[in-house]
Amino acid sequence: MSASAVVMVIDMQVGVLDGCHDADAVTRRTAVLVDRARAAGVPVVWVQDHDDFPEDTPLWQVAAPLERLDGEVTVRKTRRDAFVGTDLYEVLAALGTTHIIVAGAQTDYCIRTTTQAAAVRGFDVTLVGDAHTTIDAVHDGTAISAEQIIAHTNMYFSGLRYPGHQYAVEQHDRVDLQPRR
């Protein structure tokens, strides 16, 4: 199969989503995005945390209503950056990927790290602004809400610039599933 755009769903697992902000709605919006991708013939690549949640346990499973179909690639990762220690780059290269559309959890860890790593590796990237989530955090004694983390990440990513590449933050129902170039 050859495709230039790919939808990448990161860590939308039962165990990861526990306690995340608006997790049910984010999961539903991600499911709509995945359905749109499949209807358009855009491959879906699933990235799952294999370190904190042993494979095939209830917490490792993709959260409903999401469903991984036979033939869709699953990359098992043990780091926040889904490219580190995995075959993700090779999977994307084999698919002919130039544009990655990212949804998932957790915004301030695996989402931000992997989207930045994809940009550095030369991919065009769309972050699905209403289809990523996280939990509240505390930094240096200051509470930071999940909503603030999500908004900041969307702002940060919408301003990302690398010469010759395109980056965007779009809503799940408005994501352009065609390649950027």
Coordinates of N, CA and C in Angstrom, one line a residue:
M1 N 0.8 -1.2 0.0 CA 0.0 0.0 0.0 C 0.9 1.2 0.0
S2 N 0.5 2.2 -0.8 CA 1.3 3.4 -0.8 C 0.3 4.6 -0.5
A3 N 0.7 5.4 0.4 CA -0.1 6.6 0.8 C 0.8 7.7 1.3
S4 N 0.4 8.9 1.0 CA 1.3 10.0 1.4 C 0.8 10.5 2.8
A5 N -0.5 10.4 3.1 CA -1.0 10.8 4.4 C -1.3 9.6 5.2
V6 N -1.1 9.7 6.5 CA -1.4 8.7 7.5 C -2.0 9.3 8.7
V7 N -3.0 8.7 9.3 CA -3.6 9.0 10.6 C -2.8 8.2 11.6
M8 N -2.2 8.9 12.6 CA -1.5 8.2 13.6 C -2.3 8.4 14.9
V9 N -2.7 7.3 15.6 CA -3.4 7.4 16.8 C -2.5 6.9 17.9
I10 N -2.1 7.8 18.8 CA -1.1 7.5 19.8 C -1.7 7.2 21.2
D11 N -1.5 6.1 21.8 CA -1.8 5.7 23.2 C -3.3 6.0 23.6
M12 N -4.2 5.8 22.7 CA -5.6 5.9 23.0 C -6.0 4.6 23.6
Q13 N -5.4 4.2 24.7 CA -5.6 3.0 25.4 C -6.4 3.2 26.7
V14 N -7.1 2.2 27.2 CA -7.9 2.3 28.4 C -7.0 2.8 29.6
G15 N -5.8 2.2 29.8 CA -5.0 2.6 30.9 C -4.4 4.0 30.8
V16 N -4.1 4.5 29.6 CA -3.6 5.8 29.4 C -4.7 6.9 29.6
L17 N -5.8 6.6 29.1 CA -6.9 7.6 29.2 C -7.5 7.8 30.6
D18 N -7.3 6.9 31.5 CA -7.8 6.9 32.8 C -7.4 8.3 33.5
G19 N -8.4 9.1 33.8 CA -8.2 10.4 34.4 C -7.9 11.5 33.5
C20 N -7.8 11.3 32.2 CA -7.6 12.3 31.2 C -8.8 13.2 31.0
H21 N -8.5 14.5 30.7 CA -9.5 15.5 30.5 C -10.4 15.1 29.3
D22 N -11.7 15.1 29.5 CA -12.7 14.9 28.4 C -12.4 13.7 27.6
A23 N -11.9 12.6 28.2 CA -11.4 11.5 27.5 C -12.5 10.8 26.6
D24 N -13.7 10.7 27.1 CA -14.8 10.1 26.3 C -15.0 10.9 25.0
A25 N -15.1 12.2 25.1 CA -15.4 13.0 23.9 C -14.2 13.0 22.9
V26 N -12.9 13.0 23.5 CA -11.7 13.0 22.6 C -11.7 11.6 21.9
T27 N -12.1 10.6 22.6 CA -12.1 9.2 22.0 C -13.1 9.2 20.9
R28 N -14.3 9.7 21.1 CA -15.3 9.8 20.1 C -14.9 10.6 18.8
R29 N -14.3 11.7 19.1 CA -13.8 12.5 18.0 C -12.7 11.8 17.2
T30 N -11.8 11.1 17.9 CA -10.8 10.3 17.3 C -11.4 9.2 16.4
A31 N -12.4 8.6 16.9 CA -13.1 7.5 16.2 C -13.7 8.1 14.9
V32 N -14.3 9.3 14.9 CA -14.8 9.9 13.7 C -13.6 10.2 12.7
L33 N -12.5 10.7 13.2 CA -11.4 10.9 12.3 C -10.9 9.6 11.7
V34 N -10.8 8.6 12.5 CA -10.4 7.2 12.0 C -11.3 6.8 10.9
D35 N -12.6 6.9 11.2 CA -13.6 6.5 10.2 C -13.5 7.3 8.9
R36 N -13.3 8.6 9.0 CA -13.0 9.4 7.8 C -11.8 9.0 7.0
A37 N -10.8 8.7 7.8 CA -9.5 8.2 7.1 C -9.8 6.9 6.4
R38 N -10.4 6.0 7.0 CA -10.6 4.7 6.3 C -11.5 4.9 5.1
A39 N -12.5 5.7 5.2 CA -13.4 6.0 4.0 C -12.6 6.6 2.9
A40 N -11.6 7.4 3.2 CA -10.8 8.1 2.2 C -9.6 7.2 1.7
G41 N -9.5 6.0 2.3 CA -8.3 5.2 1.9 C -7.0 5.6 2.5
V42 N -7.1 6.4 3.6 CA -5.9 6.8 4.3 C -5.5 5.8 5.4
P43 N -4.3 5.3 5.4 CA -4.0 4.3 6.4 C -4.0 4.9 7.8
V44 N -4.3 4.0 8.8 CA -4.3 4.3 10.2 C -3.2 3.5 10.8
V45 N -2.3 4.2 11.6 CA -1.2 3.6 12.3 C -1.5 3.8 13.8
W46 N -1.5 2.7 14.5 CA -1.8 2.7 15.9 C -0.5 2.7 16.7
V47 N -0.2 3.5 17.6 CA 0.9 3.5 18.5 C 0.5 3.3 19.9
Q48 N 1.0 2.2 20.5 CA 0.5 1.9 21.9 C 1.7 1.7 22.8
D49 N 1.4 2.2 24.0 CA 2.4 2.1 25.2 C 2.5 0.6 25.5
H50 N 3.7 0.1 25.4 CA 4.0 -1.3 25.6 C 4.8 -1.5 26.9
D51 N 5.1 -0.4 27.5 CA 6.0 -0.4 28.7 C 5.1 -0.4 30.0
D52 N 4.2 0.5 30.1 CA 3.4 0.6 31.3 C 2.2 -0.4 31.3
F53 N 1.8 -0.8 30.1 CA 0.6 -1.7 30.0 C 0.9 -2.9 29.2
P54 N 1.1 -4.1 29.8 CA 1.4 -5.3 29.1 C 0.4 -5.6 28.0
E55 N 0.9 -6.0 26.9 CA 0.1 -6.3 25.7 C -1.0 -7.3 26.0
D56 N -2.2 -7.0 25.5 CA -3.4 -7.9 25.6 C -4.0 -7.9 27.0
T57 N -3.6 -7.0 27.8 CA -4.3 -6.8 29.1 C -5.4 -5.8 28.9
P58 N -6.4 -5.7 29.8 CA -7.5 -4.8 29.6 C -7.0 -3.3 29.5
L59 N -6.0 -2.9 30.2 CA -5.5 -1.5 30.2 C -4.8 -1.2 28.9
W60 N -4.2 -2.2 28.2 CA -3.5 -2.0 27.0 C -4.4 -1.8 25.8
Q61 N -5.7 -2.3 25.9 CA -6.6 -2.2 24.8 C -6.9 -0.8 24.3
V62 N -7.2 -0.7 23.1 CA -7.7 0.6 22.5 C -9.1 0.9 23.1
A63 N -9.3 2.1 23.5 CA -10.5 2.5 24.2 C -11.7 2.6 23.2
A64 N -12.8 2.1 23.6 CA -14.0 2.2 22.8 C -14.5 3.6 22.7
P65 N -15.0 4.1 21.6 CA -15.5 3.3 20.4 C -14.4 3.0 19.4
L66 N -13.1 3.3 19.7 CA -12.1 3.0 18.7 C -11.9 1.5 18.5
E67 N -11.6 1.2 17.3 CA -11.3 -0.2 17.0 C -10.3 -0.4 16.0
R68 N -9.3 -1.1 16.3 CA -8.2 -1.4 15.3 C -8.6 -2.5 14.4
L69 N -8.5 -2.3 13.1 CA -8.9 -3.3 12.1 C -7.7 -4.2 11.7
D70 N -8.0 -5.4 11.3 CA -7.0 -6.3 10.8 C -6.3 -5.6 9.7
G71 N -5.0 -5.8 9.6 CA -4.2 -5.2 8.6 C -3.7 -3.8 8.9
E72 N -4.2 -3.1 10.0 CA -3.7 -1.8 10.4 C -2.5 -2.1 11.3
V73 N -1.5 -1.3 11.0 CA -0.2 -1.4 11.7 C -0.3 -1.0 13.2
T74 N 0.3 -1.7 14.1 CA 0.4 -1.3 15.5 C 1.9 -1.2 15.8
V75 N 2.3 -0.1 16.3 CA 3.7 0.1 16.7 C 3.7 0.1 18.3
R76 N 4.5 -0.8 18.9 CA 4.6 -0.9 20.3 C 5.8 -0.1 20.8
K77 N 5.5 0.9 21.7 CA 6.6 1.8 22.1 C 6.8 1.7 23.6
T78 N 8.0 2.0 24.0 CA 8.4 2.1 25.4 C 8.9 3.4 25.9
R79 N 8.8 4.4 25.0 CA 9.3 5.8 25.3 C 8.2 6.8 24.8
R80 N 8.4 8.0 25.3 CA 7.4 9.0 24.9 C 7.5 9.3 23.4
D81 N 8.7 9.3 22.9 CA 8.9 9.5 21.4 C 8.6 8.2 20.7
A82 N 7.6 8.1 20.0 CA 7.2 6.8 19.3 C 8.2 6.4 18.3
F83 N 9.2 7.3 17.9 CA 10.2 6.9 16.9 C 11.4 6.2 17.6
V84 N 11.6 6.4 18.9 CA 12.7 5.8 19.6 C 12.5 4.4 19.9
G85 N 13.4 3.5 19.5 CA 13.3 2.1 19.8 C 12.2 1.3 19.1
T86 N 11.6 1.9 18.1 CA 10.6 1.2 17.3 C 10.9 1.3 15.8
D87 N 10.0 0.6 15.1 CA 10.2 0.6 13.6 C 9.2 1.6 13.0
L88 N 8.8 2.6 13.8 CA 7.8 3.6 13.2 C 8.3 4.3 12.0
Y89 N 9.5 4.8 12.0 CA 10.0 5.5 10.8 C 10.0 4.6 9.5
E90 N 10.4 3.3 9.7 CA 10.4 2.4 8.6 C 8.9 2.1 8.1
V91 N 8.0 1.9 9.1 CA 6.6 1.7 8.7 C 6.1 2.9 7.9
L92 N 6.3 4.1 8.3 CA 5.9 5.3 7.6 C 6.5 5.4 6.2
A93 N 7.8 5.1 6.2 CA 8.5 5.1 4.9 C 7.9 4.1 3.9
A94 N 7.6 2.9 4.4 CA 7.1 1.8 3.6 C 5.7 2.2 3.0
L95 N 5.0 3.0 3.8 CA 3.7 3.5 3.3 C 3.8 4.7 2.4
G96 N 5.0 5.3 2.2 CA 5.2 6.4 1.4 C 4.7 7.7 2.1
T97 N 4.7 7.8 3.4 CA 4.2 8.9 4.2 C 5.0 10.1 4.0
T98 N 4.3 11.2 3.8 CA 4.9 12.5 3.8 C 4.2 13.4 4.8
H99 N 2.9 13.1 5.2 CA 2.1 13.9 6.0 C 1.5 13.0 7.1
I100 N 1.7 13.3 8.4 CA 1.2 12.6 9.5 C 0.1 13.4 10.2
I101 N -1.0 12.8 10.4 CA -2.1 13.4 11.1 C -2.2 12.8 12.5
V102 N -2.0 13.5 13.6 CA -1.8 12.9 14.9 C -3.0 13.2 15.9
A103 N -3.5 12.2 16.5 CA -4.5 12.3 17.6 C -4.0 11.4 18.7
G104 N -4.5 11.6 19.9 CA -4.1 10.6 21.0 C -3.9 11.2 22.4
A105 N -3.1 10.5 23.2 CA -2.9 10.9 24.6 C -1.4 10.6 24.8
Q106 N -0.8 11.2 25.7 CA -1.1 12.3 26.5 C -0.4 13.5 25.9
T107 N -1.1 14.6 25.8 CA -0.7 15.8 25.1 C 0.7 16.2 25.4
D108 N 1.1 16.4 26.7 CA 2.3 17.0 27.1 C 3.5 16.0 27.2
Y109 N 3.2 14.7 26.8 CA 4.2 13.7 26.8 C 4.3 13.1 25.4
C110 N 3.6 12.1 25.1 CA 3.8 11.3 23.9 C 3.3 12.1 22.7
I111 N 2.3 12.9 22.8 CA 1.8 13.7 21.6 C 2.8 14.7 21.2
R112 N 3.2 15.6 22.2 CA 4.1 16.7 21.8 C 5.5 16.1 21.4
T113 N 6.0 15.1 22.1 CA 7.3 14.6 21.8 C 7.3 13.9 20.4
T114 N 6.3 13.1 20.1 CA 6.2 12.4 18.8 C 6.0 13.4 17.6
T115 N 5.1 14.4 17.8 CA 4.8 15.4 16.7 C 6.1 16.2 16.4
Q116 N 6.8 16.6 17.5 CA 8.1 17.3 17.3 C 9.1 16.4 16.6
A117 N 9.2 15.2 17.0 CA 10.1 14.2 16.4 C 9.8 14.0 14.9
A118 N 8.5 13.9 14.6 CA 8.1 13.7 13.2 C 8.5 15.0 12.3
A119 N 8.3 16.2 12.9 CA 8.7 17.4 12.2 C 10.2 17.4 11.9
V120 N 11.0 17.0 12.9 CA 12.4 17.0 12.8 C 12.8 16.0 11.7
R121 N 12.1 14.9 11.6 CA 12.4 13.9 10.6 C 11.9 14.2 9.2
G122 N 11.3 15.4 9.0 CA 10.9 15.9 7.7 C 9.5 15.6 7.3
F123 N 8.6 15.2 8.2 CA 7.2 14.9 7.8 C 6.5 16.2 8.0
D124 N 5.5 16.4 7.1 CA 4.5 17.5 7.4 C 3.6 16.9 8.5
V125 N 3.1 17.7 9.4 CA 2.3 17.2 10.5 C 1.1 18.0 10.8
T126 N 0.0 17.4 10.9 CA -1.3 18.0 11.4 C -1.6 17.4 12.8
L127 N -1.6 18.3 13.8 CA -2.1 17.9 15.1 C -3.6 18.1 15.2
V128 N -4.3 17.1 15.5 CA -5.8 17.2 15.6 C -6.1 17.9 16.9
G129 N -6.4 19.2 16.9 CA -6.5 20.0 18.1 C -7.5 19.6 19.1
D130 N -8.6 19.0 18.6 CA -9.7 18.5 19.6 C -9.7 17.0 19.8
A131 N -8.6 16.4 19.4 CA -8.5 14.9 19.5 C -7.2 14.5 20.2
H132 N -6.8 15.3 21.2 CA -5.7 14.9 22.1 C -6.0 15.3 23.5
T133 N -5.5 14.6 24.5 CA -5.9 14.9 25.8 C -4.8 14.5 26.8
T134 N -4.9 15.0 28.0 CA -3.9 14.7 29.1 C -4.6 14.9 30.4
I135 N -3.8 14.8 31.5 CA -4.2 15.0 32.9 C -3.7 16.3 33.4
D136 N -4.3 16.8 34.5 CA -3.7 18.0 35.1 C -2.3 17.7 35.6
A137 N -1.5 18.8 35.7 CA -0.1 18.6 36.1 C 0.2 19.7 37.2
V138 N 1.3 19.5 37.8 CA 1.9 20.4 38.7 C 3.4 20.6 38.4
H139 N 3.8 21.9 38.2 CA 5.2 22.2 37.9 C 5.7 23.2 38.9
D140 N 6.7 22.9 39.6 CA 7.3 23.9 40.6 C 6.2 24.4 41.5
G141 N 5.3 23.5 41.9 CA 4.2 23.9 42.9 C 3.0 24.6 42.3
T142 N 3.1 24.8 41.0 CA 2.0 25.5 40.3 C 1.1 24.5 39.5
A143 N -0.2 24.5 39.8 CA -1.1 23.6 39.1 C -1.3 24.1 37.7
I144 N -1.3 23.2 36.8 CA -1.6 23.5 35.4 C -2.7 22.5 34.9
S145 N -3.8 23.1 34.5 CA -4.9 22.2 34.1 C -4.7 21.5 32.7
A146 N -5.3 20.4 32.6 CA -5.2 19.7 31.3 C -5.7 20.6 30.1
E147 N -6.7 21.4 30.4 CA -7.2 22.4 29.3 C -6.1 23.3 28.9
Q148 N -5.3 23.8 29.9 CA -4.2 24.8 29.6 C -3.1 24.1 28.8
I149 N -2.8 22.8 29.2 CA -1.8 22.1 28.5 C -2.2 21.8 27.1
I150 N -3.4 21.4 26.9 CA -3.9 21.2 25.5 C -3.9 22.5 24.7
A151 N -4.4 23.6 25.3 CA -4.4 24.9 24.5 C -3.0 25.3 24.2
H152 N -2.1 25.2 25.2 CA -0.7 25.6 24.9 C 0.0 24.8 23.8
T153 N -0.3 23.5 23.8 CA 0.3 22.6 22.8 C -0.3 22.9 21.5
N154 N -1.5 23.2 21.4 CA -2.1 23.6 20.1 C -1.5 24.9 19.6
M155 N -1.3 25.9 20.5 CA -0.7 27.2 20.2 C 0.7 26.9 19.7
Y156 N 1.5 26.2 20.5 CA 2.9 25.9 20.2 C 3.0 25.3 18.8
F157 N 2.2 24.2 18.5 CA 2.3 23.5 17.3 C 1.9 24.3 16.1
S158 N 0.9 25.2 16.3 CA 0.4 26.0 15.2 C 1.4 27.0 14.7
G159 N 2.4 27.3 15.6 CA 3.5 28.2 15.2 C 4.8 27.5 14.8
L160 N 4.8 26.2 14.7 CA 6.0 25.5 14.4 C 6.4 25.8 12.9
R161 N 7.7 26.0 12.7 CA 8.2 26.2 11.4 C 9.5 25.5 11.1
Y162 N 9.5 24.7 10.0 CA 10.8 24.2 9.5 C 10.7 24.5 8.0
P163 N 11.8 24.9 7.4 CA 11.8 25.2 6.0 C 11.3 24.0 5.1
G164 N 10.4 24.4 4.2 CA 10.0 23.4 3.3 C 8.9 22.4 3.8
H165 N 8.4 22.6 5.0 CA 7.4 21.7 5.5 C 6.2 22.5 6.1
Q166 N 5.1 21.8 6.2 CA 3.9 22.4 6.7 C 3.4 21.7 7.9
Y167 N 2.9 22.6 8.8 CA 2.3 22.1 10.1 C 1.0 22.8 10.3
A168 N 0.1 22.1 10.9 CA -1.2 22.7 11.2 C -1.8 22.1 12.4
V169 N -2.8 22.8 13.0 CA -3.7 22.3 14.0 C -5.1 22.5 13.5
E170 N -5.8 21.4 13.3 CA -7.1 21.4 12.8 C -8.1 20.5 13.6
Q171 N -9.3 20.8 13.6 CA -10.4 20.0 14.3 C -10.6 18.7 13.6
H172 N -11.0 17.7 14.3 CA -11.2 16.3 13.8 C -12.0 16.2 12.5
D173 N -13.1 17.1 12.5 CA -14.0 17.0 11.3 C -13.6 17.9 10.2
R174 N -12.5 18.6 10.3 CA -12.0 19.5 9.3 C -10.6 19.2 8.8
V175 N -10.1 18.1 9.3 CA -8.7 17.7 8.9 C -8.7 17.4 7.4
D176 N -7.8 18.0 6.7 CA -7.6 17.7 5.3 C -6.8 16.4 5.2
L177 N -7.4 15.3 4.7 CA -6.7 14.0 4.7 C -5.8 13.8 3.5
Q178 N -5.7 14.8 2.7 CA -4.8 14.8 1.5 C -3.4 15.3 1.9
P179 N -2.4 14.9 1.2 CA -1.1 15.3 1.6 C -1.0 16.8 1.4
R180 N 0.0 17.4 2.2 CA 0.2 18.8 2.2 C 1.0 19.3 0.9
R181 N 1.7 18.4 0.3 CA 2.5 18.8 -0.8 C 2.1 18.0 -2.0

